[in-house]
């Protein structure tokens, strides 16, 4: 149970110790997020790349190169503008695209979330980390607050933002409050300047009562659209 105004976070991914950024919640009955409560794994995933470096991703560390890192990590741009991290959708290539180079991070993983991946970091950034990964297993899921595993938005003009992370919910019954302050997001960070935006994360909801999920998807309270099943 997440109480009113409480925020649950985790330690961010540590590439040295190879741990962090993930959260597993298990309940034998109803798991409730009260109004004003929040689970926030924004920026808890793979790290952004420093100056002239790509963002980290699932299959590659941060590398000193302009292109993406052959994974989800955004490319640095080498003095131009960096790309955003990719995951469920590709990261955005920088606003001033370099000839023949696509430095937005690529897609990886699958809709079933066979592996609960972290989101990837943006290139050439100190604050464009990817989103974390969350799994919730319960009998009844009741959300009156906020769940977000978003990529961080890069603040520097040339930096790439991180991609959203993963959310996997398994339950028999799914309930959400119908208001603007109640939502579930795994979206990429945005850069209002010329650095690339992060791609979307991935989400799966496995519920015995699938119709109880569909109405909230249609109302845009769940973003991106999850795989249901």
mmCIF file of C-alpha atoms in Angstrom:
data_model
loop_
_atom_site.group_PDB
_atom_site.id
_atom_site.type_symbol
_atom_site.label_atom_id
_atom_site.label_comp_id
_atom_site.label_asym_id
_atom_site.label_seq_id
_atom_site.Cartn_x
_atom_site.Cartn_y
_atom_site.Cartn_z
ATOM 1 C CA UNK A 1 0.000 0.000 0.000
ATOM 2 C CA UNK A 2 1.296 3.441 -0.983
ATOM 3 C CA UNK A 3 -0.189 6.041 1.345
ATOM 4 C CA UNK A 4 -1.349 9.552 0.473
ATOM 5 C CA UNK A 5 1.566 11.830 -0.536
ATOM 6 C CA UNK A 6 4.082 8.980 -0.116
ATOM 7 C CA UNK A 7 6.637 8.401 -2.900
ATOM 8 C CA UNK A 8 8.306 5.042 -3.465
ATOM 9 C CA UNK A 9 11.636 5.102 -5.314
ATOM 10 C CA UNK A 10 14.627 2.781 -5.828
ATOM 11 C CA UNK A 11 18.370 3.205 -6.131
ATOM 12 C CA UNK A 12 19.305 3.977 -9.721
ATOM 13 C CA UNK A 13 21.124 1.547 -11.987
ATOM 14 C CA UNK A 14 24.825 1.206 -11.141
ATOM 15 C CA UNK A 15 26.848 0.050 -14.139
ATOM 16 C CA UNK A 16 29.785 -0.951 -11.926
ATOM 17 C CA UNK A 17 27.834 -3.220 -9.576
ATOM 18 C CA UNK A 18 25.297 -4.184 -12.276
ATOM 19 C CA UNK A 19 22.312 -3.618 -10.020
ATOM 20 C CA UNK A 20 19.618 -1.073 -9.202
ATOM 21 C CA UNK A 21 16.795 0.538 -11.104
ATOM 22 C CA UNK A 22 14.250 -2.283 -10.625
ATOM 23 C CA UNK A 23 11.350 -2.828 -8.232
ATOM 24 C CA UNK A 24 9.203 -5.923 -7.588
ATOM 25 C CA UNK A 25 5.979 -5.616 -5.550
ATOM 26 C CA UNK A 26 4.018 -8.737 -4.570
ATOM 27 C CA UNK A 27 0.717 -8.833 -2.666
ATOM 28 C CA UNK A 28 -1.508 -11.781 -1.722
ATOM 29 C CA UNK A 29 -4.556 -9.483 -1.781
ATOM 30 C CA UNK A 30 -5.216 -5.906 -2.947
ATOM 31 C CA UNK A 31 -2.376 -3.546 -3.747
ATOM 32 C CA UNK A 32 -3.480 0.081 -3.400
ATOM 33 C CA UNK A 33 -1.896 3.378 -4.366
ATOM 34 C CA UNK A 34 -3.814 6.065 -2.489
ATOM 35 C CA UNK A 35 -4.690 9.449 -3.985
ATOM 36 C CA UNK A 36 -1.539 11.572 -3.989
ATOM 37 C CA UNK A 37 0.691 8.505 -3.652
ATOM 38 C CA UNK A 38 3.325 7.714 -6.226
ATOM 39 C CA UNK A 39 5.742 5.078 -7.471
ATOM 40 C CA UNK A 40 8.452 7.022 -9.296
ATOM 41 C CA UNK A 41 11.287 5.247 -11.119
ATOM 42 C CA UNK A 42 11.955 8.153 -13.466
ATOM 43 C CA UNK A 43 15.642 8.273 -14.433
ATOM 44 C CA UNK A 44 16.455 5.069 -12.491
ATOM 45 C CA UNK A 45 17.538 3.138 -15.602
ATOM 46 C CA UNK A 46 20.634 3.084 -17.780
ATOM 47 C CA UNK A 47 22.778 6.192 -17.480
ATOM 48 C CA UNK A 48 23.139 9.006 -19.956
ATOM 49 C CA UNK A 49 26.481 9.414 -21.703
ATOM 50 C CA UNK A 50 28.852 12.156 -20.637
ATOM 51 C CA UNK A 51 30.421 14.668 -23.019
ATOM 52 C CA UNK A 52 30.995 13.002 -26.447
ATOM 53 C CA UNK A 53 29.723 9.627 -25.135
ATOM 54 C CA UNK A 54 26.678 7.540 -25.969
ATOM 55 C CA UNK A 55 24.069 6.609 -23.395
ATOM 56 C CA UNK A 56 24.231 3.198 -21.732
ATOM 57 C CA UNK A 57 21.913 0.402 -22.855
ATOM 58 C CA UNK A 58 21.107 -3.265 -22.284
ATOM 59 C CA UNK A 59 23.897 -4.582 -24.506
ATOM 60 C CA UNK A 60 26.534 -1.876 -24.503
ATOM 61 C CA UNK A 61 28.226 0.541 -22.090
ATOM 62 C CA UNK A 62 28.715 4.210 -22.765
ATOM 63 C CA UNK A 63 31.009 4.613 -25.799
ATOM 64 C CA UNK A 64 32.909 7.568 -27.213
ATOM 65 C CA UNK A 65 31.217 7.906 -30.622
ATOM 66 C CA UNK A 66 28.697 10.022 -32.487
ATOM 67 C CA UNK A 67 26.345 7.219 -33.551
ATOM 68 C CA UNK A 68 24.078 5.258 -31.209
ATOM 69 C CA UNK A 69 25.821 2.427 -29.349
ATOM 70 C CA UNK A 70 24.323 -0.424 -31.449
ATOM 71 C CA UNK A 71 21.682 -0.676 -28.737
ATOM 72 C CA UNK A 72 19.213 1.716 -27.150
ATOM 73 C CA UNK A 73 21.742 4.317 -26.027
ATOM 74 C CA UNK A 74 21.577 7.638 -27.868
ATOM 75 C CA UNK A 75 24.670 8.776 -29.792
ATOM 76 C CA UNK A 76 26.710 11.736 -28.616
ATOM 77 C CA UNK A 77 26.764 13.670 -31.884
ATOM 78 C CA UNK A 78 30.448 14.608 -31.389
ATOM 79 C CA UNK A 79 30.065 18.343 -31.045
ATOM 80 C CA UNK A 80 26.758 18.455 -32.922
ATOM 81 C CA UNK A 81 23.544 17.409 -31.152
ATOM 82 C CA UNK A 82 23.011 14.116 -29.347
ATOM 83 C CA UNK A 83 20.325 11.482 -29.875
ATOM 84 C CA UNK A 84 17.703 10.263 -27.425
ATOM 85 C CA UNK A 85 17.680 6.787 -25.905
ATOM 86 C CA UNK A 86 15.483 4.105 -27.467
ATOM 87 C CA UNK A 87 13.521 1.143 -26.095
ATOM 88 C CA UNK A 88 9.854 0.499 -27.033
ATOM 89 C CA UNK A 89 10.204 3.061 -29.813
ATOM 90 C CA UNK A 90 13.423 4.515 -31.273
ATOM 91 C CA UNK A 91 15.053 7.522 -29.684
ATOM 92 C CA UNK A 92 14.844 10.710 -31.699
ATOM 93 C CA UNK A 93 17.788 11.667 -33.877
ATOM 94 C CA UNK A 94 19.198 15.097 -33.060
ATOM 95 C CA UNK A 95 17.529 18.218 -34.445
ATOM 96 C CA UNK A 96 20.453 18.911 -36.813
ATOM 97 C CA UNK A 97 20.837 15.448 -38.309
ATOM 98 C CA UNK A 98 24.428 14.657 -39.307
ATOM 99 C CA UNK A 99 24.831 13.376 -42.866
ATOM 100 C CA UNK A 100 24.497 9.584 -42.944
ATOM 101 C CA UNK A 101 24.365 9.210 -39.156
ATOM 102 C CA UNK A 102 21.310 8.238 -37.136
ATOM 103 C CA UNK A 103 22.160 8.763 -33.487
ATOM 104 C CA UNK A 104 18.792 7.987 -31.931
ATOM 105 C CA UNK A 105 18.869 4.758 -29.870
ATOM 106 C CA UNK A 106 17.184 1.678 -31.400
ATOM 107 C CA UNK A 107 14.305 -0.522 -30.167
ATOM 108 C CA UNK A 108 14.905 -3.690 -28.138
ATOM 109 C CA UNK A 109 12.943 -6.139 -25.999
ATOM 110 C CA UNK A 110 9.453 -7.460 -26.823
ATOM 111 C CA UNK A 111 5.821 -6.640 -26.036
ATOM 112 C CA UNK A 112 5.462 -9.623 -23.656
ATOM 113 C CA UNK A 113 8.286 -8.196 -21.513
ATOM 114 C CA UNK A 114 10.096 -11.518 -21.496
ATOM 115 C CA UNK A 115 12.934 -9.513 -19.983
ATOM 116 C CA UNK A 116 12.116 -6.525 -17.812
ATOM 117 C CA UNK A 117 14.554 -4.086 -19.407
ATOM 118 C CA UNK A 118 15.554 -0.667 -18.131
ATOM 119 C CA UNK A 119 15.217 2.383 -20.352
ATOM 120 C CA UNK A 120 18.345 3.649 -22.146
ATOM 121 C CA UNK A 121 20.266 6.851 -21.594
ATOM 122 C CA UNK A 122 20.520 9.772 -23.990
ATOM 123 C CA UNK A 123 23.815 10.826 -25.521
ATOM 124 C CA UNK A 124 26.141 13.613 -24.387
ATOM 125 C CA UNK A 125 24.114 14.320 -21.256
ATOM 126 C CA UNK A 126 24.471 14.412 -17.488
ATOM 127 C CA UNK A 127 20.748 14.107 -16.723
ATOM 128 C CA UNK A 128 19.133 12.094 -19.531
ATOM 129 C CA UNK A 129 18.949 8.693 -17.833
ATOM 130 C CA UNK A 130 16.489 6.004 -18.883
ATOM 131 C CA UNK A 131 13.484 4.940 -16.810
ATOM 132 C CA UNK A 132 13.516 2.083 -14.319
ATOM 133 C CA UNK A 133 11.643 -1.241 -14.402
ATOM 134 C CA UNK A 134 8.624 -2.148 -12.259
ATOM 135 C CA UNK A 135 6.689 -5.396 -11.782
ATOM 136 C CA UNK A 136 3.554 -5.661 -9.642
ATOM 137 C CA UNK A 137 1.906 -9.009 -8.821
ATOM 138 C CA UNK A 138 -1.360 -8.925 -6.848
ATOM 139 C CA UNK A 139 -4.947 -10.168 -6.702
ATOM 140 C CA UNK A 140 -6.538 -6.751 -7.152
ATOM 141 C CA UNK A 141 -4.684 -3.680 -8.424
ATOM 142 C CA UNK A 142 -6.142 -0.321 -7.386
ATOM 143 C CA UNK A 143 -4.460 2.890 -8.488
ATOM 144 C CA UNK A 144 -5.670 6.282 -7.254
ATOM 145 C CA UNK A 145 -2.303 7.975 -7.731
ATOM 146 C CA UNK A 146 0.655 7.897 -10.088
ATOM 147 C CA UNK A 147 3.059 5.301 -11.445
ATOM 148 C CA UNK A 148 5.855 6.570 -13.668
ATOM 149 C CA UNK A 149 9.044 4.995 -15.001
ATOM 150 C CA UNK A 150 9.846 7.799 -17.404
ATOM 151 C CA UNK A 151 13.098 8.744 -19.071
ATOM 152 C CA UNK A 152 14.743 11.906 -17.767
ATOM 153 C CA UNK A 153 14.478 15.058 -19.840
ATOM 154 C CA UNK A 154 17.872 16.461 -20.763
ATOM 155 C CA UNK A 155 18.262 20.139 -19.923
ATOM 156 C CA UNK A 156 21.340 20.982 -21.983
ATOM 157 C CA UNK A 157 20.723 22.291 -25.522
ATOM 158 C CA UNK A 158 22.773 19.552 -27.210
ATOM 159 C CA UNK A 159 21.932 16.568 -24.974
ATOM 160 C CA UNK A 160 19.724 13.552 -25.641
ATOM 161 C CA UNK A 161 16.955 12.475 -23.243
ATOM 162 C CA UNK A 162 16.411 8.996 -21.815
ATOM 163 C CA UNK A 163 13.807 6.460 -22.911
ATOM 164 C CA UNK A 164 10.962 5.221 -20.749
ATOM 165 C CA UNK A 165 11.405 1.989 -18.784
ATOM 166 C CA UNK A 166 9.209 -1.087 -18.160
ATOM 167 C CA UNK A 167 5.965 -1.731 -16.281
ATOM 168 C CA UNK A 168 4.471 -5.233 -15.929
ATOM 169 C CA UNK A 169 1.304 -5.659 -13.861
ATOM 170 C CA UNK A 170 -0.365 -9.041 -13.207
ATOM 171 C CA UNK A 171 -3.703 -9.171 -11.368
ATOM 172 C CA UNK A 172 -7.212 -10.618 -11.379
ATOM 173 C CA UNK A 173 -8.943 -7.233 -11.240
ATOM 174 C CA UNK A 174 -7.704 -3.811 -12.363
ATOM 175 C CA UNK A 175 -9.136 -0.534 -11.007
ATOM 176 C CA UNK A 176 -8.117 3.101 -11.520
ATOM 177 C CA UNK A 177 -9.546 6.443 -10.463
ATOM 178 C CA UNK A 178 -11.029 8.532 -13.298
ATOM 179 C CA UNK A 179 -9.171 11.830 -12.896
ATOM 180 C CA UNK A 180 -6.185 13.688 -14.341
ATOM 181 C CA UNK A 181 -4.076 13.020 -11.241
ATOM 182 C CA UNK A 182 -4.228 9.262 -11.723
ATOM 183 C CA UNK A 183 -2.115 7.700 -14.458
ATOM 184 C CA UNK A 184 0.532 5.134 -15.406
ATOM 185 C CA UNK A 185 3.379 6.304 -17.654
ATOM 186 C CA UNK A 186 6.520 4.861 -19.214
ATOM 187 C CA UNK A 187 7.354 7.693 -21.590
ATOM 188 C CA UNK A 188 10.591 9.173 -22.871
ATOM 189 C CA UNK A 189 12.152 12.401 -21.693
ATOM 190 C CA UNK A 190 11.929 15.476 -23.899
ATOM 191 C CA UNK A 191 14.442 18.124 -24.882
ATOM 192 C CA UNK A 192 12.857 21.383 -25.967
ATOM 193 C CA UNK A 193 16.087 22.332 -27.723
ATOM 194 C CA UNK A 194 17.946 20.353 -30.432
ATOM 195 C CA UNK A 195 18.921 17.211 -28.548
ATOM 196 C CA UNK A 196 16.824 14.132 -29.358
ATOM 197 C CA UNK A 197 13.829 13.060 -27.269
ATOM 198 C CA UNK A 198 13.808 9.641 -25.611
ATOM 199 C CA UNK A 199 11.676 6.813 -26.989
ATOM 200 C CA UNK A 200 8.692 5.253 -25.260
ATOM 201 C CA UNK A 201 9.128 2.447 -22.739
ATOM 202 C CA UNK A 202 7.196 -0.827 -22.708
ATOM 203 C CA UNK A 203 4.188 -1.899 -20.678
ATOM 204 C CA UNK A 204 2.238 -5.125 -20.194
ATOM 205 C CA UNK A 205 -0.905 -5.695 -18.124
ATOM 206 C CA UNK A 206 -1.953 -9.287 -17.580
ATOM 207 C CA UNK A 207 -5.405 -9.278 -16.040
ATOM 208 C CA UNK A 208 -8.109 -11.934 -15.767
ATOM 209 C CA UNK A 209 -10.682 -9.178 -16.385
ATOM 210 C CA UNK A 210 -9.229 -7.611 -19.542
ATOM 211 C CA UNK A 211 -12.256 -5.347 -20.063
ATOM 212 C CA UNK A 212 -11.444 -3.571 -16.794
ATOM 213 C CA UNK A 213 -8.115 -2.507 -18.311
ATOM 214 C CA UNK A 214 -9.297 -1.431 -21.765
ATOM 215 C CA UNK A 215 -11.365 1.552 -20.600
ATOM 216 C CA UNK A 216 -8.362 3.218 -18.982
ATOM 217 C CA UNK A 217 -6.192 2.647 -22.044
ATOM 218 C CA UNK A 218 -8.778 4.396 -24.216
ATOM 219 C CA UNK A 219 -8.926 7.347 -21.805
ATOM 220 C CA UNK A 220 -5.143 7.909 -22.165
ATOM 221 C CA UNK A 221 -4.510 7.334 -18.459
ATOM 222 C CA UNK A 222 -2.027 4.623 -19.451
ATOM 223 C CA UNK A 223 0.831 5.644 -21.749
ATOM 224 C CA UNK A 224 2.194 4.081 -23.889
ATOM 225 C CA UNK A 225 -0.578 1.702 -24.858
ATOM 226 C CA UNK A 226 0.173 -1.572 -23.045
ATOM 227 C CA UNK A 227 0.166 -5.101 -24.331
ATOM 228 C CA UNK A 228 -2.839 -6.702 -22.609
ATOM 229 C CA UNK A 229 -2.564 -10.437 -22.037
#
